[in-house]
Amino acid sequence: MVVFSELGAGQSNQVNMYYGDRWRLHRKMTHMGVGLQQVRNYRDFQNDESKVVALDLIHNPEEYVKHFERYATSVVSIIGFGRRVSSFMDPIITEVIAVMQRAAELNVPGKTFPMLMESFPFLANFPNWMAPWKHGLGQKGRGRPFFYALAEEAATSASSQQCYAKKIFDEAPKHKLSKMEISSLSGNLFGAGSDTSSSTLVTFVLACCAFPETMMKAWGELDRVVGPHRSPTFQDEPDLPYVKAFVKEVFRWRSVAIIGGQPHAPIKDDRYKGWFIPRNTWVQGNVWAIHHHEREFPEPDRFNPDRYTKGSAESRPFPGEKGYMTFGWGRRVCSGQGLAEQGTFITIARLLWGFKIEKAVDERGKEVGVDIFDFTNGLNMRPNPFKCRITPRNLEIRATIEREGQQALQDLSQYDGETKYRMSTYYATEKL
């Protein structure tokens, strides 16, 4: 890719790297942070952060999107840097997510500058001083990249908290990792994990508003298994088949990465079903088309968890074991899939247990409709802003949310802290 590779981090970032020894090293190091063997260790603080989301929704439900962004960012910040994010006003959220969303908007070849350089690569050869369409891309700075500074700060902190940044710096001399490589390893975790997970939860809210009948079935299951005096836990998962199906349908119905993330490319010429695919040709998986195929998913735009319940007349066999392909394929399947699935399950289970999520009403008390096709336009997508009503299901549940939320804040206090860096000012103040 011209913009995101040749003019960006290039072969220092796993996303852009050609397959080989260095790529395998980066993949291995990413698994040190969010691999399947690691993510079970994160359940306690993931669970506590989702309890804080429920508490926040009681006191300020109108800002539900910001609460989701704080939650997702805080989880990956604890993993990456040993430090939680306590407020949705923290610049580390607003700035990083804004950058991620801007990148997703731009990362559509031919849509606009600078991405027209993907369609017309010769435009990238012009020097920056005479090429305003490059937006400054391709300039090699001499200072420390932003996420390197964050990782270094965490790795050298006197805090006893173990975190991914410390693991990276322990391994860096052995593998001769450059500053850009360290920045990419920590930044990929932080940037991708915050925007995508929060977008999935916003989609969940939209589905509840548009298809309220699906919540009633979930309430019945949760009331039977959990009751009002505690919220769901990971241990409840085997007894909540409909809630698990609900989560699967959220992933399928409106997948965040609608074309499977970054493009792949074959490392040698290939032929497939009569098509000749030359080496290095972009190959993009169309997740939207797969997830909306009438054969596997009749009425694909209807949000229907029963597609995934065993014995249901509406279920269909699907080629993928999980029933969806939200996280991509092959060697480059999303490294954070296990973390995302784990966190999405516990958060959706808790929100279904705790709240009525309904369409907003106007000044005359009439419900305001939602548009299930009104999404952002980019490589990653999320619903455009919409209003809704999020209220506790009953007083007993409200009291439980308050009690558990306050306890969660106490348990999470071990991760309290703040970074001295701000993305908006970092490059202006960093000494070269």
Coordinates of C-alpha atoms in Angstrom, one line a residue:
M1 CA 0.0 0.0 0.0
V2 CA 1.3 3.4 -0.9
V3 CA -0.2 5.6 1.7
F4 CA -0.3 3.2 4.7
S5 CA 3.0 1.5 3.9
E6 CA 5.5 3.2 1.6
L7 CA 4.7 6.7 2.9
G8 CA 4.0 5.4 6.5
A9 CA 5.5 2.9 8.8
G10 CA 6.3 0.6 6.0
Q11 CA 8.1 -2.6 7.0
S12 CA 8.3 -1.5 10.6
N13 CA 4.6 -2.3 11.1
Q14 CA 3.2 -5.8 11.1
V15 CA 0.1 -4.6 9.2
N16 CA 2.2 -3.7 6.2
M17 CA 5.0 -6.2 6.5
Y18 CA 5.7 -8.8 3.8
Y19 CA 5.4 -12.3 5.1
G20 CA 8.7 -13.6 6.4
D21 CA 10.9 -13.9 9.5
R22 CA 10.4 -10.4 10.7
W23 CA 6.6 -10.6 10.2
R24 CA 6.6 -13.9 12.2
L25 CA 8.5 -12.2 15.0
H26 CA 6.0 -9.3 15.2
R27 CA 3.1 -11.7 15.2
K28 CA 4.7 -13.7 18.0
M29 CA 5.3 -10.5 20.0
T30 CA 1.7 -9.4 19.5
H31 CA 0.5 -12.8 20.8
M32 CA 2.6 -12.0 24.0
G33 CA 0.1 -9.2 24.6
V34 CA -3.2 -10.4 23.3
G35 CA -2.8 -14.0 22.3
L36 CA -5.4 -16.6 23.3
Q37 CA -3.2 -17.9 26.1
Q38 CA -3.0 -14.3 27.5
V39 CA -6.5 -12.9 27.3
R40 CA -8.0 -15.1 30.0
N41 CA -5.6 -13.3 32.4
Y42 CA -7.4 -10.1 31.6
R43 CA -10.9 -11.2 32.5
D44 CA -10.9 -9.6 36.0
F45 CA -10.2 -6.0 34.9
Q46 CA -12.2 -6.4 31.7
N47 CA -15.2 -7.5 33.8
D48 CA -14.6 -4.6 36.2
E49 CA -14.4 -2.0 33.4
S50 CA -17.7 -3.3 32.0
K51 CA -19.2 -2.9 35.4
V52 CA -18.0 0.8 35.3
V53 CA -19.7 1.2 31.9
A54 CA -23.0 0.0 33.5
L55 CA -22.5 2.5 36.3
D56 CA -21.8 5.3 33.9
L57 CA -24.9 4.5 31.9
I58 CA -27.1 5.0 35.0
H59 CA -25.7 8.4 35.7
N60 CA -25.2 9.7 32.1
P61 CA -26.9 7.5 29.5
E62 CA -26.9 10.2 26.8
E63 CA -23.1 9.8 26.5
Y64 CA -23.2 6.1 25.8
V65 CA -20.8 6.2 22.9
K66 CA -18.2 8.0 25.0
H67 CA -18.6 5.5 27.8
F68 CA -18.0 2.6 25.3
E69 CA -14.9 4.4 24.0
R70 CA -13.5 4.9 27.5
Y71 CA -14.1 1.3 28.4
A72 CA -12.4 -0.1 25.2
T73 CA -9.5 2.3 25.5
S74 CA -9.0 1.6 29.2
V75 CA -8.9 -2.1 28.7
V76 CA -6.1 -1.9 26.1
S77 CA -4.3 0.8 28.0
I78 CA -4.1 -1.5 31.1
I79 CA -2.9 -4.3 28.9
G80 CA -0.4 -2.1 27.0
F81 CA 0.8 0.4 29.6
G82 CA -0.5 -0.8 33.0
R83 CA -2.6 2.3 33.3
R84 CA -6.4 2.6 33.0
V85 CA -8.3 5.5 31.5
S86 CA -10.8 6.8 34.0
S87 CA -12.6 9.6 32.1
F88 CA -14.0 9.8 28.6
M89 CA -12.6 13.3 28.5
D90 CA -9.1 12.0 28.7
P91 CA -7.2 13.2 25.5
I92 CA -5.7 9.8 25.0
I93 CA -9.2 8.6 24.1
T94 CA -10.5 11.6 22.0
E95 CA -7.3 12.0 20.1
V96 CA -6.4 8.4 19.4
I97 CA -9.9 7.4 18.4
A98 CA -10.2 10.5 16.2
V99 CA -7.0 9.5 14.4
M100 CA -8.2 5.9 14.0
Q101 CA -11.6 7.0 12.6
R102 CA -9.9 9.4 10.2
A103 CA -7.6 6.6 9.0
A104 CA -10.6 4.4 8.4
E105 CA -12.3 7.1 6.4
L106 CA -9.2 7.7 4.3
N107 CA -8.3 4.1 3.8
V108 CA -10.7 3.6 0.8
P109 CA -8.6 3.7 -2.4
G110 CA -9.6 6.3 -4.9
K111 CA -12.1 7.9 -2.6
T112 CA -10.2 11.1 -1.9
F113 CA -6.7 12.5 -1.4
P114 CA -4.4 11.2 -0.1
M115 CA -5.8 7.8 -1.0
L116 CA -5.9 8.6 -4.7
M117 CA -2.2 7.7 -4.6
E118 CA -3.3 4.1 -4.2
S119 CA -5.0 4.3 -7.6
F120 CA -2.3 6.5 -9.1
P121 CA 1.0 5.5 -7.3
F122 CA 3.1 7.9 -9.5
L123 CA 1.7 10.8 -7.5
A124 CA 3.6 9.6 -4.4
N125 CA 6.9 10.2 -6.2
F126 CA 6.6 14.0 -6.2
P127 CA 8.5 15.8 -3.4
N128 CA 6.4 17.0 -0.5
W129 CA 7.0 20.7 -1.2
M130 CA 5.3 20.5 -4.5
A131 CA 2.7 17.8 -3.6
P132 CA 0.0 19.1 -1.2
W133 CA -2.0 15.9 -1.9
K134 CA 0.5 14.0 0.2
H135 CA -0.5 15.8 3.4
G136 CA 3.1 15.6 4.6
L137 CA 3.2 11.8 4.3
G138 CA 6.6 10.2 3.7
Q139 CA 8.6 12.6 5.8
K140 CA 11.0 10.6 8.0
G141 CA 11.1 12.2 11.4
R142 CA 14.2 11.9 13.6
G143 CA 12.3 11.9 16.9
R144 CA 10.6 9.2 18.9
P145 CA 7.2 8.1 17.5
F146 CA 4.3 8.9 19.8
F147 CA 3.5 5.3 20.8
Y148 CA 7.1 4.6 21.4
A149 CA 7.1 7.4 24.0
L150 CA 4.0 5.9 25.7
A151 CA 5.6 2.5 25.8
E152 CA 8.9 3.8 27.1
E153 CA 7.1 5.7 29.8
A154 CA 5.3 2.6 30.9
A155 CA 8.3 0.3 30.6
T156 CA 10.5 2.6 32.8
S157 CA 7.8 3.4 35.3
A158 CA 8.4 2.6 38.9
S159 CA 5.0 1.0 39.0
S160 CA 5.0 -2.8 39.7
Q161 CA 2.3 -3.4 37.2
Q162 CA 3.4 -5.8 34.5
C163 CA 2.3 -4.7 31.0
Y164 CA 2.9 -5.4 27.3
A165 CA 5.2 -2.4 27.0
K166 CA 7.6 -3.9 29.6
K167 CA 7.6 -7.2 27.7
I168 CA 8.4 -5.4 24.4
F169 CA 11.3 -3.5 26.0
D170 CA 12.6 -6.7 27.6
E171 CA 12.6 -8.4 24.2
A172 CA 13.8 -5.4 22.1
P173 CA 17.6 -5.8 22.5
K174 CA 17.4 -9.6 21.7
H175 CA 15.6 -8.9 18.4
K176 CA 17.1 -5.5 17.7
L177 CA 13.7 -3.8 17.5
S178 CA 13.8 -0.2 16.2
K179 CA 11.9 2.6 17.8
M180 CA 9.4 2.5 15.0
E181 CA 8.8 -1.2 15.5
I182 CA 8.2 -0.7 19.2
S183 CA 5.9 2.1 18.4
S184 CA 4.0 0.0 15.9
L185 CA 3.7 -3.0 18.2
S186 CA 2.2 -0.9 21.0
G187 CA 0.2 1.4 18.8
N188 CA -1.5 -1.4 16.9
L189 CA -2.8 -2.8 20.2
F190 CA -4.0 0.6 21.4
G191 CA -5.4 2.1 18.3
A192 CA -7.1 -1.0 16.8
G193 CA -8.5 -2.3 20.1
S194 CA -10.1 0.9 21.2
D195 CA -12.0 2.0 18.0
T196 CA -13.2 -1.4 16.8
S197 CA -14.5 -2.6 20.2
S198 CA -16.4 0.6 21.0
S199 CA -17.9 0.6 17.5
T200 CA -19.2 -3.0 18.0
L201 CA -21.0 -1.8 21.2
V202 CA -22.6 1.1 19.4
T203 CA -23.9 -1.3 16.8
F204 CA -25.3 -3.4 19.6
V205 CA -27.3 -0.5 20.9
L206 CA -28.6 0.3 17.4
A207 CA -29.7 -3.4 17.1
C208 CA -31.6 -3.2 20.4
C209 CA -33.4 -0.1 19.3
A210 CA -34.3 -1.4 15.9
F211 CA -35.3 -4.9 17.0
P212 CA -36.5 -4.7 20.6
E213 CA -38.2 -8.1 20.5
T214 CA -34.7 -9.7 20.7
M215 CA -34.1 -8.2 24.1
M216 CA -37.1 -9.8 25.7
K217 CA -35.8 -13.3 25.0
A218 CA -32.4 -12.3 26.5
W219 CA -34.1 -10.9 29.6
G220 CA -35.9 -14.2 30.2
E221 CA -32.7 -16.2 30.0
L222 CA -30.7 -13.7 32.2
D223 CA -33.5 -13.5 34.8
R224 CA -33.6 -17.3 35.0
V225 CA -29.8 -17.8 35.2
V226 CA -28.5 -14.7 36.9
G227 CA -31.3 -12.9 38.7
P228 CA -31.4 -9.2 39.9
H229 CA -28.9 -9.4 42.8
R230 CA -25.7 -9.9 40.7
S231 CA -24.7 -9.2 37.1
P232 CA -23.5 -11.9 34.7
T233 CA -20.0 -13.3 34.9
F234 CA -17.8 -15.3 32.6
Q235 CA -18.8 -18.4 34.5
D236 CA -22.4 -18.0 33.4
E237 CA -21.5 -18.2 29.7
P238 CA -22.3 -21.9 29.2
D239 CA -25.8 -21.3 30.6
L240 CA -26.5 -18.3 28.4
P241 CA -26.8 -19.7 24.9
Y242 CA -29.2 -17.0 23.6
V243 CA -26.9 -14.2 24.9
K244 CA -24.0 -15.9 23.2
A245 CA -26.1 -16.0 20.0
F246 CA -26.9 -12.3 20.5
V247 CA -23.2 -11.5 20.5
K248 CA -22.5 -13.6 17.4
E249 CA -25.3 -11.8 15.6
V250 CA -23.9 -8.4 16.6
F251 CA -20.6 -9.4 15.0
R252 CA -22.3 -10.7 11.9
W253 CA -25.1 -8.1 11.4
R254 CA -22.8 -5.0 11.0
S255 CA -19.2 -6.1 11.1
V256 CA -16.9 -3.2 11.9
A257 CA -14.3 -4.1 9.3
I258 CA -16.6 -4.6 6.4
I259 CA -14.0 -5.8 3.9
G260 CA -11.9 -7.8 6.4
G261 CA -9.3 -5.2 7.3
Q262 CA -6.2 -4.4 5.3
P263 CA -5.9 -6.1 1.9
H264 CA -3.9 -9.3 1.5
A265 CA -1.6 -10.2 -1.4
P266 CA -0.3 -13.5 -2.8
I267 CA 3.4 -14.0 -2.5
K268 CA 3.5 -15.8 -5.9
D269 CA 1.3 -16.0 -9.0
D270 CA -1.8 -17.9 -8.4
R271 CA -4.9 -19.3 -10.2
Y272 CA -8.3 -19.7 -8.5
K273 CA -11.4 -20.9 -10.3
G274 CA -10.0 -19.8 -13.7
W275 CA -8.9 -16.4 -12.4
F276 CA -5.2 -15.5 -12.7
I277 CA -4.0 -13.5 -9.7
P278 CA -0.5 -12.1 -10.2
R279 CA 1.9 -11.9 -7.3
N280 CA 1.4 -8.8 -5.1
T281 CA -2.2 -8.2 -6.3
W282 CA -4.6 -6.8 -3.7
V283 CA -7.0 -9.4 -2.6
Q284 CA -9.8 -8.1 -0.4
G285 CA -12.3 -10.2 1.5
N286 CA -15.9 -8.8 1.2
V287 CA -17.1 -9.5 4.8
W288 CA -20.4 -7.6 4.1
A289 CA -21.3 -9.8 1.2
I290 CA -20.4 -13.0 3.1
H291 CA -22.4 -12.0 6.1
H292 CA -25.4 -10.9 4.0
H293 CA -25.7 -13.9 1.7
E294 CA -29.3 -15.1 1.7
R295 CA -28.1 -18.8 1.6
E296 CA -26.6 -18.7 5.1
F297 CA -28.5 -15.7 6.4
P298 CA -32.1 -15.3 5.2
E299 CA -33.3 -11.7 5.6
P300 CA -29.7 -10.7 6.3
D301 CA -30.5 -7.2 7.5
R302 CA -32.9 -8.4 10.2
F303 CA -31.1 -8.7 13.5
N304 CA -32.0 -12.2 14.6
P305 CA -29.9 -14.1 17.2
D306 CA -31.9 -17.3 16.6
R307 CA -29.7 -17.8 13.5
Y308 CA -27.2 -19.1 16.1
T309 CA -29.4 -21.1 18.5
K310 CA -29.2 -24.8 18.1
G311 CA -32.4 -26.4 16.9
S312 CA -33.9 -23.1 15.7
A313 CA -35.8 -23.3 12.4
E314 CA -33.9 -20.2 11.4
S315 CA -30.4 -21.5 11.9
R316 CA -28.3 -22.4 8.8
P317 CA -24.9 -24.2 8.4
F318 CA -22.1 -21.7 7.8
P319 CA -18.6 -22.5 6.5
G320 CA -16.8 -20.8 9.5
E321 CA -16.8 -22.6 12.8
K322 CA -17.8 -19.5 14.8
G323 CA -20.6 -18.5 12.3
Y324 CA -19.0 -15.3 11.3
M325 CA -15.8 -14.0 9.7
T326 CA -15.6 -10.6 11.4
F327 CA -11.9 -10.8 12.3
G328 CA -10.5 -11.8 8.9
W329 CA -8.7 -14.9 7.7
G330 CA -5.5 -16.8 7.5
R331 CA -2.1 -15.7 8.9
R332 CA -3.3 -12.2 9.2
V333 CA -6.5 -12.9 11.1
C334 CA -6.9 -10.2 13.9
S335 CA -4.5 -11.0 16.7
G336 CA -6.9 -9.4 19.2
Q337 CA -9.9 -11.6 18.3
G338 CA -10.0 -13.5 21.5
L339 CA -9.7 -10.3 23.6
A340 CA -12.5 -8.6 21.6
E341 CA -14.8 -11.6 21.8
Q342 CA -14.3 -12.0 25.5
G343 CA -14.9 -8.3 26.3
T344 CA -17.9 -8.0 23.9
F345 CA -19.6 -11.0 25.5
I346 CA -19.3 -9.8 29.1
T347 CA -20.3 -6.3 28.2
I348 CA -23.3 -7.2 26.1
A349 CA -24.4 -9.7 28.6
R350 CA -24.2 -7.1 31.4
L351 CA -26.0 -4.4 29.4
L352 CA -28.8 -6.8 28.3
W353 CA -29.2 -7.9 32.0
G354 CA -29.2 -4.4 33.3
F355 CA -31.0 -2.1 30.9
K356 CA -33.9 -1.4 28.6
I357 CA -32.4 0.0 25.4
E358 CA -35.1 1.8 23.4
K359 CA -35.6 4.4 20.7
A360 CA -35.6 8.0 21.8
V361 CA -38.9 9.9 22.0
D362 CA -39.6 13.4 20.8
E363 CA -41.3 16.2 22.7
R364 CA -44.7 14.7 21.9
G365 CA -43.7 11.3 23.4
K366 CA -43.5 9.7 19.9
E367 CA -40.7 7.3 19.2
V368 CA -37.9 8.5 16.9
G369 CA -37.0 5.9 14.3
V370 CA -33.4 4.7 13.8
D371 CA -31.8 3.9 10.4
I372 CA -30.0 0.6 10.3
F373 CA -28.1 1.6 7.2
D374 CA -26.8 5.0 8.5
F375 CA -23.2 4.2 9.1
T376 CA -19.9 5.9 8.6
N377 CA -18.1 5.4 5.3
G378 CA -14.7 3.9 5.6
L379 CA -12.6 0.8 6.0
N380 CA -14.0 0.4 9.5
M381 CA -17.6 1.5 10.1
R382 CA -19.9 2.4 13.0
P383 CA -23.4 3.8 13.2
N384 CA -23.6 7.6 12.7
P385 CA -24.8 9.4 15.9
F386 CA -28.3 8.5 17.0
K387 CA -30.3 9.1 20.2
C388 CA -31.8 6.4 22.4
R389 CA -33.1 5.7 25.9
I390 CA -31.0 3.5 28.2
T391 CA -32.7 2.9 31.6
P392 CA -32.2 0.3 34.3
R393 CA -34.8 -2.5 34.0
N394 CA -35.9 -2.3 37.7
L395 CA -34.8 -0.8 41.0
E396 CA -33.2 -4.0 42.2
I397 CA -31.0 -4.2 39.2
R398 CA -30.1 -0.5 39.5
A399 CA -29.0 -1.1 43.1
T400 CA -26.8 -4.0 42.0
I401 CA -25.2 -1.9 39.2
E402 CA -24.4 0.9 41.7
R403 CA -22.9 -1.6 44.3
E404 CA -20.9 -3.5 41.7
G405 CA -19.7 -0.4 39.9
Q406 CA -18.4 1.2 43.1
Q407 CA -16.6 -2.0 44.0
A408 CA -15.1 -2.3 40.5
L409 CA -13.7 1.3 40.8
Q410 CA -12.0 0.3 44.0
D411 CA -10.6 -2.9 42.4
L412 CA -9.4 -0.9 39.4
S413 CA -7.7 1.8 41.4
Q414 CA -4.4 -0.2 41.3
Y415 CA -4.3 0.8 37.6
D416 CA -4.8 4.5 38.2
G417 CA -2.3 6.9 36.6
E418 CA -1.9 9.4 33.8
T419 CA 0.5 9.8 30.9
K420 CA 2.3 13.1 30.4
Y421 CA 2.0 12.8 26.6
R422 CA -0.7 14.2 24.3
M423 CA -0.8 13.2 20.7
S424 CA -2.0 16.7 19.7
T425 CA 1.1 18.4 21.1
Y426 CA 3.7 15.6 21.2
Y427 CA 5.3 16.2 17.8
A428 CA 5.4 19.9 18.3
T429 CA 7.3 19.6 21.6
E430 CA 9.4 16.4 21.0
K431 CA 13.0 17.4 20.6
L432 CA 14.5 16.1 17.3

